[in-house]
Amino acid sequence: MDTQCDHKILDEILEKHQYNPGNIIAILQDTQEVYRYLPKDIFPYYSDRLGISQAQIFSIATFYENFSLEPKGKYVIKVCDGTACHVRKSAAILDQLRKELGLSSAKKTTEDLLFTVETVSCLGACGLAPTLTVNDRVMGMMTPQKVTDLLVTLREGKTDAEM
């Protein structure tokens, strides 16, 4: 699956960064903010407009962990697997998420692009273990039941304030 890029949007991003190849990281960040990942179409387009090779852009996009070449869901859920969370059974939280969403370690995003589930080494919220984030909002002291309730809330499209 790949998204058809809107060249008008890409041109606006390039214009914002004055078509400066030295701003390629910021350009890729802005692009990912629009599409939630970096679609394949952007590489030849940016290469042509910025005068740098696709290989250079691709190497930057694959070097930094925050860039994704795969589509991500509307809700990106990151489950902490640091020591404190692991000891307090973060694996059960991850298993519950994957079970309810039909995901696995290889398949991280739901078909409807609503959810992406990832693991991270540490979220730095050890006092709230086990912890996860939903689009960077920290949620602590999770249980498998709280995960089920959270997914219901997110599917209902409730805002951050209502979670």
mmCIF file with all atom_site columns, C-alpha atoms in Angstrom:
data_model
loop_
_atom_site.group_PDB
_atom_site.id
_atom_site.type_symbol
_atom_site.label_atom_id
_atom_site.label_alt_id
_atom_site.label_comp_id
_atom_site.label_asym_id
_atom_site.label_entity_id
_atom_site.label_seq_id
_atom_site.pdbx_PDB_ins_code
_atom_site.Cartn_x
_atom_site.Cartn_y
_atom_site.Cartn_z
_atom_site.occupancy
_atom_site.B_iso_or_equiv
_atom_site.pdbx_formal_charge
_atom_site.auth_seq_id
_atom_site.auth_comp_id
_atom_site.auth_asym_id
_atom_site.auth_atom_id
_atom_site.pdbx_PDB_model_num
ATOM 1   C CA . MET A 1 1   ? 0.000   0.000   0.000  1.00 0.00 ? 1   MET A CA 1
ATOM 2   C CA . ASP A 1 2   ? 1.290   3.422   -0.866 1.00 0.00 ? 2   ASP A CA 1
ATOM 3   C CA . THR A 1 3   ? -0.230  6.842   -0.687 1.00 0.00 ? 3   THR A CA 1
ATOM 4   C CA . GLN A 1 4   ? -0.520  9.047   -3.757 1.00 0.00 ? 4   GLN A CA 1
ATOM 5   C CA . CYS A 1 5   ? 1.250   12.246  -2.785 1.00 0.00 ? 5   CYS A CA 1
ATOM 6   C CA . ASP A 1 6   ? -0.253  15.642  -3.357 1.00 0.00 ? 6   ASP A CA 1
ATOM 7   C CA . HIS A 1 7   ? 2.507   17.604  -5.081 1.00 0.00 ? 7   HIS A CA 1
ATOM 8   C CA . LYS A 1 8   ? 0.930   20.879  -3.982 1.00 0.00 ? 8   LYS A CA 1
ATOM 9   C CA . ILE A 1 9   ? 1.465   19.859  -0.348 1.00 0.00 ? 9   ILE A CA 1
ATOM 10  C CA . LEU A 1 10  ? 5.029   18.743  -1.077 1.00 0.00 ? 10  LEU A CA 1
ATOM 11  C CA . ASP A 1 11  ? 5.725   22.076  -2.817 1.00 0.00 ? 11  ASP A CA 1
ATOM 12  C CA . GLU A 1 12  ? 4.364   23.966  0.208  1.00 0.00 ? 12  GLU A CA 1
ATOM 13  C CA . ILE A 1 13  ? 6.734   22.020  2.444  1.00 0.00 ? 13  ILE A CA 1
ATOM 14  C CA . LEU A 1 14  ? 9.661   22.722  0.116  1.00 0.00 ? 14  LEU A CA 1
ATOM 15  C CA . GLU A 1 15  ? 8.760   26.396  -0.067 1.00 0.00 ? 15  GLU A CA 1
ATOM 16  C CA . LYS A 1 16  ? 8.561   26.603  3.739  1.00 0.00 ? 16  LYS A CA 1
ATOM 17  C CA . HIS A 1 17  ? 12.139  25.337  3.813  1.00 0.00 ? 17  HIS A CA 1
ATOM 18  C CA . GLN A 1 18  ? 13.204  27.536  0.885  1.00 0.00 ? 18  GLN A CA 1
ATOM 19  C CA . TYR A 1 19  ? 14.053  24.523  -1.307 1.00 0.00 ? 19  TYR A CA 1
ATOM 20  C CA . ASN A 1 20  ? 17.249  24.210  0.752  1.00 0.00 ? 20  ASN A CA 1
ATOM 21  C CA . PRO A 1 21  ? 18.707  20.674  0.562  1.00 0.00 ? 21  PRO A CA 1
ATOM 22  C CA . GLY A 1 22  ? 20.352  21.368  3.914  1.00 0.00 ? 22  GLY A CA 1
ATOM 23  C CA . ASN A 1 23  ? 16.868  21.323  5.443  1.00 0.00 ? 23  ASN A CA 1
ATOM 24  C CA . ILE A 1 24  ? 16.115  17.784  4.241  1.00 0.00 ? 24  ILE A CA 1
ATOM 25  C CA . ILE A 1 25  ? 15.537  16.433  7.760  1.00 0.00 ? 25  ILE A CA 1
ATOM 26  C CA . ALA A 1 26  ? 12.977  19.152  8.526  1.00 0.00 ? 26  ALA A CA 1
ATOM 27  C CA . ILE A 1 27  ? 11.404  18.580  5.100  1.00 0.00 ? 27  ILE A CA 1
ATOM 28  C CA . LEU A 1 28  ? 11.061  14.863  5.829  1.00 0.00 ? 28  LEU A CA 1
ATOM 29  C CA . GLN A 1 29  ? 9.656   15.602  9.305  1.00 0.00 ? 29  GLN A CA 1
ATOM 30  C CA . ASP A 1 30  ? 7.001   17.895  7.850  1.00 0.00 ? 30  ASP A CA 1
ATOM 31  C CA . THR A 1 31  ? 6.180   15.335  5.176  1.00 0.00 ? 31  THR A CA 1
ATOM 32  C CA . GLN A 1 32  ? 5.800   12.601  7.758  1.00 0.00 ? 32  GLN A CA 1
ATOM 33  C CA . GLU A 1 33  ? 3.553   14.843  9.821  1.00 0.00 ? 33  GLU A CA 1
ATOM 34  C CA . VAL A 1 34  ? 1.196   15.124  6.835  1.00 0.00 ? 34  VAL A CA 1
ATOM 35  C CA . TYR A 1 35  ? 1.192   11.451  5.756  1.00 0.00 ? 35  TYR A CA 1
ATOM 36  C CA . ARG A 1 36  ? 2.196   9.775   9.075  1.00 0.00 ? 36  ARG A CA 1
ATOM 37  C CA . TYR A 1 37  ? 5.016   8.089   7.111  1.00 0.00 ? 37  TYR A CA 1
ATOM 38  C CA . LEU A 1 38  ? 7.264   8.805   4.122  1.00 0.00 ? 38  LEU A CA 1
ATOM 39  C CA . PRO A 1 39  ? 5.567   7.599   0.917  1.00 0.00 ? 39  PRO A CA 1
ATOM 40  C CA . LYS A 1 40  ? 7.794   6.254   -1.872 1.00 0.00 ? 40  LYS A CA 1
ATOM 41  C CA . ASP A 1 41  ? 6.663   9.031   -4.231 1.00 0.00 ? 41  ASP A CA 1
ATOM 42  C CA . ILE A 1 42  ? 8.488   11.710  -2.284 1.00 0.00 ? 42  ILE A CA 1
ATOM 43  C CA . PHE A 1 43  ? 11.979  10.411  -3.007 1.00 0.00 ? 43  PHE A CA 1
ATOM 44  C CA . PRO A 1 44  ? 12.113  11.121  -6.766 1.00 0.00 ? 44  PRO A CA 1
ATOM 45  C CA . TYR A 1 45  ? 10.066  14.289  -6.307 1.00 0.00 ? 45  TYR A CA 1
ATOM 46  C CA . TYR A 1 46  ? 12.304  15.792  -3.621 1.00 0.00 ? 46  TYR A CA 1
ATOM 47  C CA . SER A 1 47  ? 15.418  14.579  -5.445 1.00 0.00 ? 47  SER A CA 1
ATOM 48  C CA . ASP A 1 48  ? 14.364  16.477  -8.569 1.00 0.00 ? 48  ASP A CA 1
ATOM 49  C CA . ARG A 1 49  ? 13.339  19.631  -6.702 1.00 0.00 ? 49  ARG A CA 1
ATOM 50  C CA . LEU A 1 50  ? 16.310  19.773  -4.301 1.00 0.00 ? 50  LEU A CA 1
ATOM 51  C CA . GLY A 1 51  ? 19.037  18.558  -6.635 1.00 0.00 ? 51  GLY A CA 1
ATOM 52  C CA . ILE A 1 52  ? 20.202  15.744  -4.376 1.00 0.00 ? 52  ILE A CA 1
ATOM 53  C CA . SER A 1 53  ? 20.080  12.039  -5.102 1.00 0.00 ? 53  SER A CA 1
ATOM 54  C CA . GLN A 1 54  ? 17.242  9.790   -4.065 1.00 0.00 ? 54  GLN A CA 1
ATOM 55  C CA . ALA A 1 55  ? 19.851  7.600   -2.369 1.00 0.00 ? 55  ALA A CA 1
ATOM 56  C CA . GLN A 1 56  ? 20.907  10.498  -0.132 1.00 0.00 ? 56  GLN A CA 1
ATOM 57  C CA . ILE A 1 57  ? 17.319  11.233  0.870  1.00 0.00 ? 57  ILE A CA 1
ATOM 58  C CA . PHE A 1 58  ? 16.610  7.535   1.401  1.00 0.00 ? 58  PHE A CA 1
ATOM 59  C CA . SER A 1 59  ? 19.720  7.105   3.538  1.00 0.00 ? 59  SER A CA 1
ATOM 60  C CA . ILE A 1 60  ? 18.600  9.951   5.802  1.00 0.00 ? 60  ILE A CA 1
ATOM 61  C CA . ALA A 1 61  ? 15.065  8.560   5.979  1.00 0.00 ? 61  ALA A CA 1
ATOM 62  C CA . THR A 1 62  ? 16.329  5.122   6.985  1.00 0.00 ? 62  THR A CA 1
ATOM 63  C CA . PHE A 1 63  ? 19.071  6.333   9.349  1.00 0.00 ? 63  PHE A CA 1
ATOM 64  C CA . TYR A 1 64  ? 16.758  8.064   11.819 1.00 0.00 ? 64  TYR A CA 1
ATOM 65  C CA . GLU A 1 65  ? 14.426  5.832   13.787 1.00 0.00 ? 65  GLU A CA 1
ATOM 66  C CA . ASN A 1 66  ? 11.672  8.443   13.899 1.00 0.00 ? 66  ASN A CA 1
ATOM 67  C CA . PHE A 1 67  ? 11.128  8.254   10.151 1.00 0.00 ? 67  PHE A CA 1
ATOM 68  C CA . SER A 1 68  ? 8.890   5.501   8.877  1.00 0.00 ? 68  SER A CA 1
ATOM 69  C CA . LEU A 1 69  ? 8.605   4.117   5.360  1.00 0.00 ? 69  LEU A CA 1
ATOM 70  C CA . GLU A 1 70  ? 5.507   2.145   6.365  1.00 0.00 ? 70  GLU A CA 1
ATOM 71  C CA . PRO A 1 71  ? 2.068   3.686   6.900  1.00 0.00 ? 71  PRO A CA 1
ATOM 72  C CA . LYS A 1 72  ? 1.158   4.163   10.543 1.00 0.00 ? 72  LYS A CA 1
ATOM 73  C CA . GLY A 1 73  ? -2.205  4.200   12.208 1.00 0.00 ? 73  GLY A CA 1
ATOM 74  C CA . LYS A 1 74  ? -4.105  7.227   13.450 1.00 0.00 ? 74  LYS A CA 1
ATOM 75  C CA . TYR A 1 75  ? -3.272  6.045   16.960 1.00 0.00 ? 75  TYR A CA 1
ATOM 76  C CA . VAL A 1 76  ? 0.333   4.986   17.505 1.00 0.00 ? 76  VAL A CA 1
ATOM 77  C CA . ILE A 1 77  ? 0.532   2.971   20.710 1.00 0.00 ? 77  ILE A CA 1
ATOM 78  C CA . LYS A 1 78  ? 4.016   2.424   22.117 1.00 0.00 ? 78  LYS A CA 1
ATOM 79  C CA . VAL A 1 79  ? 4.323   -0.178  24.842 1.00 0.00 ? 79  VAL A CA 1
ATOM 80  C CA . CYS A 1 80  ? 7.294   0.278   27.153 1.00 0.00 ? 80  CYS A CA 1
ATOM 81  C CA . ASP A 1 81  ? 9.467   -2.789  27.647 1.00 0.00 ? 81  ASP A CA 1
ATOM 82  C CA . GLY A 1 82  ? 11.993  -1.227  29.993 1.00 0.00 ? 82  GLY A CA 1
ATOM 83  C CA . THR A 1 83  ? 12.984  -3.089  33.132 1.00 0.00 ? 83  THR A CA 1
ATOM 84  C CA . ALA A 1 84  ? 10.314  -1.622  35.427 1.00 0.00 ? 84  ALA A CA 1
ATOM 85  C CA . CYS A 1 85  ? 7.536   -2.170  32.876 1.00 0.00 ? 85  CYS A CA 1
ATOM 86  C CA . HIS A 1 86  ? 8.785   -5.636  31.959 1.00 0.00 ? 86  HIS A CA 1
ATOM 87  C CA . VAL A 1 87  ? 8.858   -6.714  35.616 1.00 0.00 ? 87  VAL A CA 1
ATOM 88  C CA . ARG A 1 88  ? 5.314   -5.382  36.030 1.00 0.00 ? 88  ARG A CA 1
ATOM 89  C CA . LYS A 1 89  ? 4.110   -7.467  33.100 1.00 0.00 ? 89  LYS A CA 1
ATOM 90  C CA . SER A 1 90  ? 4.202   -5.182  30.084 1.00 0.00 ? 90  SER A CA 1
ATOM 91  C CA . ALA A 1 91  ? 4.252   -8.345  27.947 1.00 0.00 ? 91  ALA A CA 1
ATOM 92  C CA . ALA A 1 92  ? 0.638   -9.019  28.982 1.00 0.00 ? 92  ALA A CA 1
ATOM 93  C CA . ILE A 1 93  ? -0.290  -5.486  27.868 1.00 0.00 ? 93  ILE A CA 1
ATOM 94  C CA . LEU A 1 94  ? 1.381   -6.011  24.511 1.00 0.00 ? 94  LEU A CA 1
ATOM 95  C CA . ASP A 1 95  ? -0.241  -9.435  24.072 1.00 0.00 ? 95  ASP A CA 1
ATOM 96  C CA . GLN A 1 96  ? -3.688  -7.983  24.826 1.00 0.00 ? 96  GLN A CA 1
ATOM 97  C CA . LEU A 1 97  ? -3.221  -5.179  22.294 1.00 0.00 ? 97  LEU A CA 1
ATOM 98  C CA . ARG A 1 98  ? -2.042  -7.546  19.581 1.00 0.00 ? 98  ARG A CA 1
ATOM 99  C CA . LYS A 1 99  ? -4.823  -10.043 20.315 1.00 0.00 ? 99  LYS A CA 1
ATOM 100 C CA . GLU A 1 100 ? -7.594  -7.436  20.174 1.00 0.00 ? 100 GLU A CA 1
ATOM 101 C CA . LEU A 1 101 ? -6.205  -5.740  17.076 1.00 0.00 ? 101 LEU A CA 1
ATOM 102 C CA . GLY A 1 102 ? -5.132  -8.868  15.183 1.00 0.00 ? 102 GLY A CA 1
ATOM 103 C CA . LEU A 1 103 ? -1.519  -7.721  15.100 1.00 0.00 ? 103 LEU A CA 1
ATOM 104 C CA . SER A 1 104 ? 1.831   -9.447  15.622 1.00 0.00 ? 104 SER A CA 1
ATOM 105 C CA . SER A 1 105 ? 5.500   -8.534  15.906 1.00 0.00 ? 105 SER A CA 1
ATOM 106 C CA . ALA A 1 106 ? 5.658   -8.550  12.094 1.00 0.00 ? 106 ALA A CA 1
ATOM 107 C CA . LYS A 1 107 ? 2.297   -6.831  11.452 1.00 0.00 ? 107 LYS A CA 1
ATOM 108 C CA . LYS A 1 108 ? 2.248   -3.614  13.458 1.00 0.00 ? 108 LYS A CA 1
ATOM 109 C CA . THR A 1 109 ? -0.580  -1.635  11.844 1.00 0.00 ? 109 THR A CA 1
ATOM 110 C CA . THR A 1 110 ? -4.245  -2.546  11.455 1.00 0.00 ? 110 THR A CA 1
ATOM 111 C CA . GLU A 1 111 ? -5.702  -2.783  7.942  1.00 0.00 ? 111 GLU A CA 1
ATOM 112 C CA . ASP A 1 112 ? -7.969  0.212   8.564  1.00 0.00 ? 112 ASP A CA 1
ATOM 113 C CA . LEU A 1 113 ? -4.907  2.297   9.560  1.00 0.00 ? 113 LEU A CA 1
ATOM 114 C CA . LEU A 1 114 ? -6.507  3.119   12.898 1.00 0.00 ? 114 LEU A CA 1
ATOM 115 C CA . PHE A 1 115 ? -3.863  1.544   15.151 1.00 0.00 ? 115 PHE A CA 1
ATOM 116 C CA . THR A 1 116 ? -0.118  0.931   15.133 1.00 0.00 ? 116 THR A CA 1
ATOM 117 C CA . VAL A 1 117 ? 1.432   -0.961  18.033 1.00 0.00 ? 117 VAL A CA 1
ATOM 118 C CA . GLU A 1 118 ? 5.154   -0.749  18.710 1.00 0.00 ? 118 GLU A CA 1
ATOM 119 C CA . THR A 1 119 ? 7.460   -1.525  21.600 1.00 0.00 ? 119 THR A CA 1
ATOM 120 C CA . VAL A 1 120 ? 10.079  0.872   22.956 1.00 0.00 ? 120 VAL A CA 1
ATOM 121 C CA . SER A 1 121 ? 13.020  0.275   25.259 1.00 0.00 ? 121 SER A CA 1
ATOM 122 C CA . CYS A 1 122 ? 11.999  2.845   27.869 1.00 0.00 ? 122 CYS A CA 1
ATOM 123 C CA . LEU A 1 123 ? 9.505   5.702   28.052 1.00 0.00 ? 123 LEU A CA 1
ATOM 124 C CA . GLY A 1 124 ? 11.086  7.171   31.171 1.00 0.00 ? 124 GLY A CA 1
ATOM 125 C CA . ALA A 1 125 ? 7.937   6.826   33.263 1.00 0.00 ? 125 ALA A CA 1
ATOM 126 C CA . CYS A 1 126 ? 9.081   3.926   35.426 1.00 0.00 ? 126 CYS A CA 1
ATOM 127 C CA . GLY A 1 127 ? 7.027   5.069   38.424 1.00 0.00 ? 127 GLY A CA 1
ATOM 128 C CA . LEU A 1 128 ? 3.866   4.476   36.362 1.00 0.00 ? 128 LEU A CA 1
ATOM 129 C CA . ALA A 1 129 ? 4.868   1.001   35.119 1.00 0.00 ? 129 ALA A CA 1
ATOM 130 C CA . PRO A 1 130 ? 3.596   -0.737  33.137 1.00 0.00 ? 130 PRO A CA 1
ATOM 131 C CA . THR A 1 131 ? 3.285   2.187   30.771 1.00 0.00 ? 131 THR A CA 1
ATOM 132 C CA . LEU A 1 132 ? 2.293   2.910   27.191 1.00 0.00 ? 132 LEU A CA 1
ATOM 133 C CA . THR A 1 133 ? 1.757   6.005   25.101 1.00 0.00 ? 133 THR A CA 1
ATOM 134 C CA . VAL A 1 134 ? -1.005  6.837   22.678 1.00 0.00 ? 134 VAL A CA 1
ATOM 135 C CA . ASN A 1 135 ? 0.304   9.441   20.232 1.00 0.00 ? 135 ASN A CA 1
ATOM 136 C CA . ASP A 1 136 ? 2.839   10.534  22.862 1.00 0.00 ? 136 ASP A CA 1
ATOM 137 C CA . ARG A 1 137 ? 0.284   10.777  25.706 1.00 0.00 ? 137 ARG A CA 1
ATOM 138 C CA . VAL A 1 138 ? 1.583   8.689   28.618 1.00 0.00 ? 138 VAL A CA 1
ATOM 139 C CA . MET A 1 139 ? -0.831  6.236   30.214 1.00 0.00 ? 139 MET A CA 1
ATOM 140 C CA . GLY A 1 140 ? 0.428   4.404   33.284 1.00 0.00 ? 140 GLY A CA 1
ATOM 141 C CA . MET A 1 141 ? -0.408  1.475   35.502 1.00 0.00 ? 141 MET A CA 1
ATOM 142 C CA . MET A 1 142 ? -1.929  -0.352  32.575 1.00 0.00 ? 142 MET A CA 1
ATOM 143 C CA . THR A 1 143 ? -3.616  -3.734  32.816 1.00 0.00 ? 143 THR A CA 1
ATOM 144 C CA . PRO A 1 144 ? -5.005  -5.952  30.059 1.00 0.00 ? 144 PRO A CA 1
ATOM 145 C CA . GLN A 1 145 ? -8.520  -4.779  31.034 1.00 0.00 ? 145 GLN A CA 1
ATOM 146 C CA . LYS A 1 146 ? -7.467  -1.124  30.822 1.00 0.00 ? 146 LYS A CA 1
ATOM 147 C CA . VAL A 1 147 ? -6.105  -1.867  27.346 1.00 0.00 ? 147 VAL A CA 1
ATOM 148 C CA . THR A 1 148 ? -9.489  -3.228  26.285 1.00 0.00 ? 148 THR A CA 1
ATOM 149 C CA . ASP A 1 149 ? -11.232 -0.140  27.694 1.00 0.00 ? 149 ASP A CA 1
ATOM 150 C CA . LEU A 1 150 ? -8.693  2.135   25.999 1.00 0.00 ? 150 LEU A CA 1
ATOM 151 C CA . LEU A 1 151 ? -9.300  0.548   22.584 1.00 0.00 ? 151 LEU A CA 1
ATOM 152 C CA . VAL A 1 152 ? -13.065 0.989   22.996 1.00 0.00 ? 152 VAL A CA 1
ATOM 153 C CA . THR A 1 153 ? -12.528 4.662   23.843 1.00 0.00 ? 153 THR A CA 1
ATOM 154 C CA . LEU A 1 154 ? -10.242 5.210   20.869 1.00 0.00 ? 154 LEU A CA 1
ATOM 155 C CA . ARG A 1 155 ? -12.582 3.408   18.465 1.00 0.00 ? 155 ARG A CA 1
ATOM 156 C CA . GLU A 1 156 ? -15.378 5.714   19.636 1.00 0.00 ? 156 GLU A CA 1
ATOM 157 C CA . GLY A 1 157 ? -13.153 8.584   18.546 1.00 0.00 ? 157 GLY A CA 1
ATOM 158 C CA . LYS A 1 158 ? -13.124 10.299  21.900 1.00 0.00 ? 158 LYS A CA 1
ATOM 159 C CA . THR A 1 159 ? -10.665 13.135  22.307 1.00 0.00 ? 159 THR A CA 1
ATOM 160 C CA . ASP A 1 160 ? -7.588  13.106  24.535 1.00 0.00 ? 160 ASP A CA 1
ATOM 161 C CA . ALA A 1 161 ? -9.501  14.932  27.258 1.00 0.00 ? 161 ALA A CA 1
ATOM 162 C CA . GLU A 1 162 ? -12.119 12.175  27.370 1.00 0.00 ? 162 GLU A CA 1
ATOM 163 C CA . MET A 1 163 ? -9.630  9.288   27.684 1.00 0.00 ? 163 MET A CA 1
#
